[in-house]
Amino acid sequence: MPILISAAELAAVLPTVRVLDVRWSLGAPDGSADHLAGHVPGAVYVDLDADLARHGDPRDGRHPLPDTADLQEAARGWGLDDGDTVVVYDGAGNLAAARAWWLLRDAGVADVRLLDGALPAWVAAGLPLATGPERPARGTITLRPHHLSTVDIDAAAAFPADGVLLDARAGARYRGETELVDPRAGHIPGAVSAPTSDNLAEDGTFLPADRLRERFTALGVDGDRPVAAYCGSGVTAAHTVVALTIAGFSPALYPGSWSQWANHPDRPVATGPARA
């Protein structure tokens, strides 16, 4: 099943698919005002913090995976039915929308696609925007999780011994030079720095599959050893899972990511540019 859909391709099938607007960023998590001001016609706004994560003990991380029942309730509110093709996008590069892609694919939704280039690609193509809220009829979708691979905190600790654990955060956070969000700076020992932004071309579209494969091969991903990805809180790591999948690999996601690891004082921290 294709992962990406272009703006022109989406415009051609727009009445027959469900579209979700997942605008979110670390500094501005509420994208609802931007959604109301202009969105792909028919797109329903999805609140990443409220709908695509649960919250509680910091030791679980900042964005643990939502409970299936809660995600299903949200998805029905978005108007999703079983068998729907779902297209997700955000405001730039799909760094947030990839979280929705991952959750829905994990929950058994077979056809979920990312609008390649996100909303800027739609606008650049001269396609129309709608304003105001979208109020879809309630859907009846049934979600069943565990279709995709994950690792927990213990598996993440052991992962570099026999596999490749990619850290999708910016290099400065990986090296421990800065940390404005989580309680400790650095990275999981043995993890390899692989900033999410390097998955994208200058226009915010994903690099072609062959270039993504070259990128990950240079980082030690060889298709023989397992590969997993983490980030700050499990959001942008899903983007690297998408990129790895486009490149032909079979990655796992560490949902707790650094925000979970950093809240466990017994877990060791590595700093600096070299692999520990």
PDB file of C-alpha atoms in Angstrom, residues 9-151:
ATOM      1  CA  GLU A   9      -3.374  12.903  -6.426  1.00  0.00           C
ATOM      2  CA  LEU A  10      -5.267  13.908  -3.292  1.00  0.00           C
ATOM      3  CA  ALA A  11      -7.225  16.564  -5.160  1.00  0.00           C
ATOM      4  CA  ALA A  12      -8.333  13.925  -7.669  1.00  0.00           C
ATOM      5  CA  VAL A  13      -9.742  11.589  -5.003  1.00  0.00           C
ATOM      6  CA  LEU A  14     -10.701  14.112  -2.318  1.00  0.00           C
ATOM      7  CA  PRO A  15     -14.419  13.264  -2.094  1.00  0.00           C
ATOM      8  CA  THR A  16     -13.672   9.565  -1.536  1.00  0.00           C
ATOM      9  CA  VAL A  17     -11.081   9.750   1.258  1.00  0.00           C
ATOM     10  CA  ARG A  18     -10.973  10.925   4.847  1.00  0.00           C
ATOM     11  CA  VAL A  19      -8.465  13.705   5.521  1.00  0.00           C
ATOM     12  CA  LEU A  20      -6.989  14.586   8.923  1.00  0.00           C
ATOM     13  CA  ASP A  21      -5.192  17.847   9.774  1.00  0.00           C
ATOM     14  CA  VAL A  22      -2.601  17.165  12.497  1.00  0.00           C
ATOM     15  CA  ARG A  23      -0.981  20.575  12.823  1.00  0.00           C
ATOM     16  CA  TRP A  24       1.217  20.581  15.928  1.00  0.00           C
ATOM     17  CA  SER A  25       4.672  21.624  17.005  1.00  0.00           C
ATOM     18  CA  LEU A  26       6.617  21.517  20.253  1.00  0.00           C
ATOM     19  CA  GLY A  27       6.332  25.270  20.681  1.00  0.00           C
ATOM     20  CA  ALA A  28       2.731  25.579  19.459  1.00  0.00           C
ATOM     21  CA  PRO A  29       0.857  22.348  20.135  1.00  0.00           C
ATOM     22  CA  ASP A  30      -2.634  23.741  19.464  1.00  0.00           C
ATOM     23  CA  GLY A  31      -3.071  24.006  15.716  1.00  0.00           C
ATOM     24  CA  SER A  32      -6.835  24.472  15.808  1.00  0.00           C
ATOM     25  CA  ALA A  33      -6.702  28.188  14.975  1.00  0.00           C
ATOM     26  CA  ASP A  34      -4.532  27.498  11.933  1.00  0.00           C
ATOM     27  CA  HIS A  35      -6.956  24.762  10.903  1.00  0.00           C
ATOM     28  CA  LEU A  36      -9.933  27.090  11.110  1.00  0.00           C
ATOM     29  CA  ALA A  37      -8.085  29.717   9.080  1.00  0.00           C
ATOM     30  CA  GLY A  38      -7.427  27.346   6.189  1.00  0.00           C
ATOM     31  CA  HIS A  39      -7.301  23.583   5.584  1.00  0.00           C
ATOM     32  CA  VAL A  40      -7.704  20.973   2.876  1.00  0.00           C
ATOM     33  CA  PRO A  41     -11.463  20.860   2.167  1.00  0.00           C
ATOM     34  CA  GLY A  42     -13.101  18.239   4.357  1.00  0.00           C
ATOM     35  CA  ALA A  43     -10.064  17.779   6.604  1.00  0.00           C
ATOM     36  CA  VAL A  44     -10.897  17.227  10.269  1.00  0.00           C
ATOM     37  CA  TYR A  45      -8.617  18.726  12.897  1.00  0.00           C
ATOM     38  CA  VAL A  46      -6.832  16.220  15.131  1.00  0.00           C
ATOM     39  CA  ASP A  47      -5.418  17.382  18.465  1.00  0.00           C
ATOM     40  CA  LEU A  48      -2.155  15.474  18.826  1.00  0.00           C
ATOM     41  CA  ASP A  49      -1.794  16.083  22.561  1.00  0.00           C
ATOM     42  CA  ALA A  50      -5.388  15.128  23.352  1.00  0.00           C
ATOM     43  CA  ASP A  51      -6.150  12.450  20.759  1.00  0.00           C
ATOM     44  CA  LEU A  52      -2.835  10.849  19.781  1.00  0.00           C
ATOM     45  CA  ALA A  53      -1.301  10.456  23.241  1.00  0.00           C
ATOM     46  CA  ARG A  54      -2.193   9.821  26.844  1.00  0.00           C
ATOM     47  CA  HIS A  55      -0.741  11.656  29.810  1.00  0.00           C
ATOM     48  CA  GLY A  56       0.152  10.715  33.351  1.00  0.00           C
ATOM     49  CA  ASP A  57       3.335   9.546  35.053  1.00  0.00           C
ATOM     50  CA  PRO A  58       6.376  11.376  33.586  1.00  0.00           C
ATOM     51  CA  ARG A  59       8.231   8.058  33.729  1.00  0.00           C
ATOM     52  CA  ASP A  60       6.047   6.966  30.805  1.00  0.00           C
ATOM     53  CA  GLY A  61       7.239   9.912  28.694  1.00  0.00           C
ATOM     54  CA  ARG A  62       5.530  13.032  27.393  1.00  0.00           C
ATOM     55  CA  HIS A  63       3.452  11.359  24.682  1.00  0.00           C
ATOM     56  CA  PRO A  64       2.823   7.692  25.526  1.00  0.00           C
ATOM     57  CA  LEU A  65       0.665   5.811  23.060  1.00  0.00           C
ATOM     58  CA  PRO A  66      -3.048   6.351  23.676  1.00  0.00           C
ATOM     59  CA  ASP A  67      -5.250   3.557  24.916  1.00  0.00           C
ATOM     60  CA  THR A  68      -6.934   1.787  22.015  1.00  0.00           C
ATOM     61  CA  ALA A  69     -10.431   2.549  23.288  1.00  0.00           C
ATOM     62  CA  ASP A  70      -9.627   6.259  23.509  1.00  0.00           C
ATOM     63  CA  LEU A  71      -8.053   6.337  20.053  1.00  0.00           C
ATOM     64  CA  GLN A  72     -11.029   4.494  18.601  1.00  0.00           C
ATOM     65  CA  GLU A  73     -13.432   6.978  20.180  1.00  0.00           C
ATOM     66  CA  ALA A  74     -11.425   9.865  18.712  1.00  0.00           C
ATOM     67  CA  ALA A  75     -11.258   8.205  15.279  1.00  0.00           C
ATOM     68  CA  ARG A  76     -15.005   7.723  15.228  1.00  0.00           C
ATOM     69  CA  GLY A  77     -15.342  11.411  16.043  1.00  0.00           C
ATOM     70  CA  TRP A  78     -13.184  12.163  12.992  1.00  0.00           C
ATOM     71  CA  GLY A  79     -15.752  10.280  10.916  1.00  0.00           C
ATOM     72  CA  LEU A  80     -13.639   7.210  10.172  1.00  0.00           C
ATOM     73  CA  ASP A  81     -15.273   3.954   9.109  1.00  0.00           C
ATOM     74  CA  ASP A  82     -13.737   0.555   8.496  1.00  0.00           C
ATOM     75  CA  GLY A  83     -12.239   0.374   5.018  1.00  0.00           C
ATOM     76  CA  ASP A  84     -11.669   4.113   4.664  1.00  0.00           C
ATOM     77  CA  THR A  85      -8.590   5.486   2.942  1.00  0.00           C
ATOM     78  CA  VAL A  86      -7.158   8.077   5.319  1.00  0.00           C
ATOM     79  CA  VAL A  87      -4.817  10.924   4.356  1.00  0.00           C
ATOM     80  CA  VAL A  88      -2.989  12.834   7.086  1.00  0.00           C
ATOM     81  CA  TYR A  89      -0.969  16.043   6.915  1.00  0.00           C
ATOM     82  CA  ASP A  90       0.332  18.861   9.084  1.00  0.00           C
ATOM     83  CA  GLY A  91       1.787  22.318   8.547  1.00  0.00           C
ATOM     84  CA  ALA A  92       5.357  21.384   7.604  1.00  0.00           C
ATOM     85  CA  GLY A  93       7.058  18.180   6.574  1.00  0.00           C
ATOM     86  CA  ASN A  94       4.611  15.781   8.254  1.00  0.00           C
ATOM     87  CA  LEU A  95       6.767  15.660  11.385  1.00  0.00           C
ATOM     88  CA  ALA A  96       3.586  15.533  13.478  1.00  0.00           C
ATOM     89  CA  ALA A  97       1.251  13.851  10.986  1.00  0.00           C
ATOM     90  CA  ALA A  98       3.523  10.806  10.935  1.00  0.00           C
ATOM     91  CA  ARG A  99       2.325  10.103  14.483  1.00  0.00           C
ATOM     92  CA  ALA A 100      -1.251   9.747  13.211  1.00  0.00           C
ATOM     93  CA  TRP A 101      -0.036   7.595  10.310  1.00  0.00           C
ATOM     94  CA  TRP A 102       1.798   5.283  12.710  1.00  0.00           C
ATOM     95  CA  LEU A 103      -1.048   4.979  15.198  1.00  0.00           C
ATOM     96  CA  LEU A 104      -3.665   4.237  12.571  1.00  0.00           C
ATOM     97  CA  ARG A 105      -1.448   1.725  10.761  1.00  0.00           C
ATOM     98  CA  ASP A 106      -0.625   0.066  14.076  1.00  0.00           C
ATOM     99  CA  ALA A 107      -4.350  -0.086  14.831  1.00  0.00           C
ATOM    100  CA  GLY A 108      -5.046  -2.014  11.639  1.00  0.00           C
ATOM    101  CA  VAL A 109      -6.132   0.747   9.247  1.00  0.00           C
ATOM    102  CA  ALA A 110      -4.751  -0.633   6.002  1.00  0.00           C
ATOM    103  CA  ASP A 111      -4.635   2.458   3.787  1.00  0.00           C
ATOM    104  CA  VAL A 112      -3.170   5.497   5.524  1.00  0.00           C
ATOM    105  CA  ARG A 113      -1.163   8.016   3.508  1.00  0.00           C
ATOM    106  CA  LEU A 114       0.810  11.155   4.170  1.00  0.00           C
ATOM    107  CA  LEU A 115       0.221  14.195   1.969  1.00  0.00           C
ATOM    108  CA  ASP A 116       3.776  14.537   0.688  1.00  0.00           C
ATOM    109  CA  GLY A 117       5.009  18.031   1.422  1.00  0.00           C
ATOM    110  CA  ALA A 118       2.123  18.532   3.868  1.00  0.00           C
ATOM    111  CA  LEU A 119      -0.145  21.585   3.604  1.00  0.00           C
ATOM    112  CA  PRO A 120       2.508  23.778   1.897  1.00  0.00           C
ATOM    113  CA  ALA A 121       2.485  21.374  -1.058  1.00  0.00           C
ATOM    114  CA  TRP A 122      -1.298  21.737  -1.351  1.00  0.00           C
ATOM    115  CA  VAL A 123      -1.020  25.524  -1.280  1.00  0.00           C
ATOM    116  CA  ALA A 124       1.906  25.553  -3.730  1.00  0.00           C
ATOM    117  CA  ALA A 125      -0.200  23.540  -6.178  1.00  0.00           C
ATOM    118  CA  GLY A 126      -2.795  26.328  -6.172  1.00  0.00           C
ATOM    119  CA  LEU A 127      -5.469  24.129  -4.639  1.00  0.00           C
ATOM    120  CA  PRO A 128      -8.305  25.630  -2.592  1.00  0.00           C
ATOM    121  CA  LEU A 129      -8.515  25.872   1.176  1.00  0.00           C
ATOM    122  CA  ALA A 130     -11.627  25.632   3.305  1.00  0.00           C
ATOM    123  CA  THR A 131     -12.186  27.665   6.474  1.00  0.00           C
ATOM    124  CA  GLY A 132     -14.127  27.087   9.647  1.00  0.00           C
ATOM    125  CA  PRO A 133     -14.815  23.814  11.445  1.00  0.00           C
ATOM    126  CA  GLU A 134     -15.539  20.474   9.795  1.00  0.00           C
ATOM    127  CA  ARG A 135     -18.261  18.383  11.424  1.00  0.00           C
ATOM    128  CA  PRO A 136     -18.228  14.881   9.951  1.00  0.00           C
ATOM    129  CA  ALA A 137     -20.878  12.280  10.671  1.00  0.00           C
ATOM    130  CA  ARG A 138     -19.740   9.984  13.453  1.00  0.00           C
ATOM    131  CA  GLY A 139     -17.868   6.946  12.166  1.00  0.00           C
ATOM    132  CA  THR A 140     -17.987   3.309  13.209  1.00  0.00           C
ATOM    133  CA  ILE A 141     -14.360   2.219  12.790  1.00  0.00           C
ATOM    134  CA  THR A 142     -12.984  -0.600  14.958  1.00  0.00           C
ATOM    135  CA  LEU A 143      -9.304  -0.415  15.873  1.00  0.00           C
ATOM    136  CA  ARG A 144      -7.113  -3.385  16.777  1.00  0.00           C
ATOM    137  CA  PRO A 145      -3.529  -2.496  17.802  1.00  0.00           C
ATOM    138  CA  HIS A 146      -0.118  -4.154  17.515  1.00  0.00           C
ATOM    139  CA  HIS A 147       0.221  -4.364  13.743  1.00  0.00           C
ATOM    140  CA  LEU A 148       3.544  -2.483  13.892  1.00  0.00           C
ATOM    141  CA  SER A 149       6.686  -3.122  15.926  1.00  0.00           C
ATOM    142  CA  THR A 150       7.612  -1.304  19.129  1.00  0.00           C
ATOM    143  CA  VAL A 151      10.321  -1.562  21.745  1.00  0.00           C
TER     144      VAL A 151
END
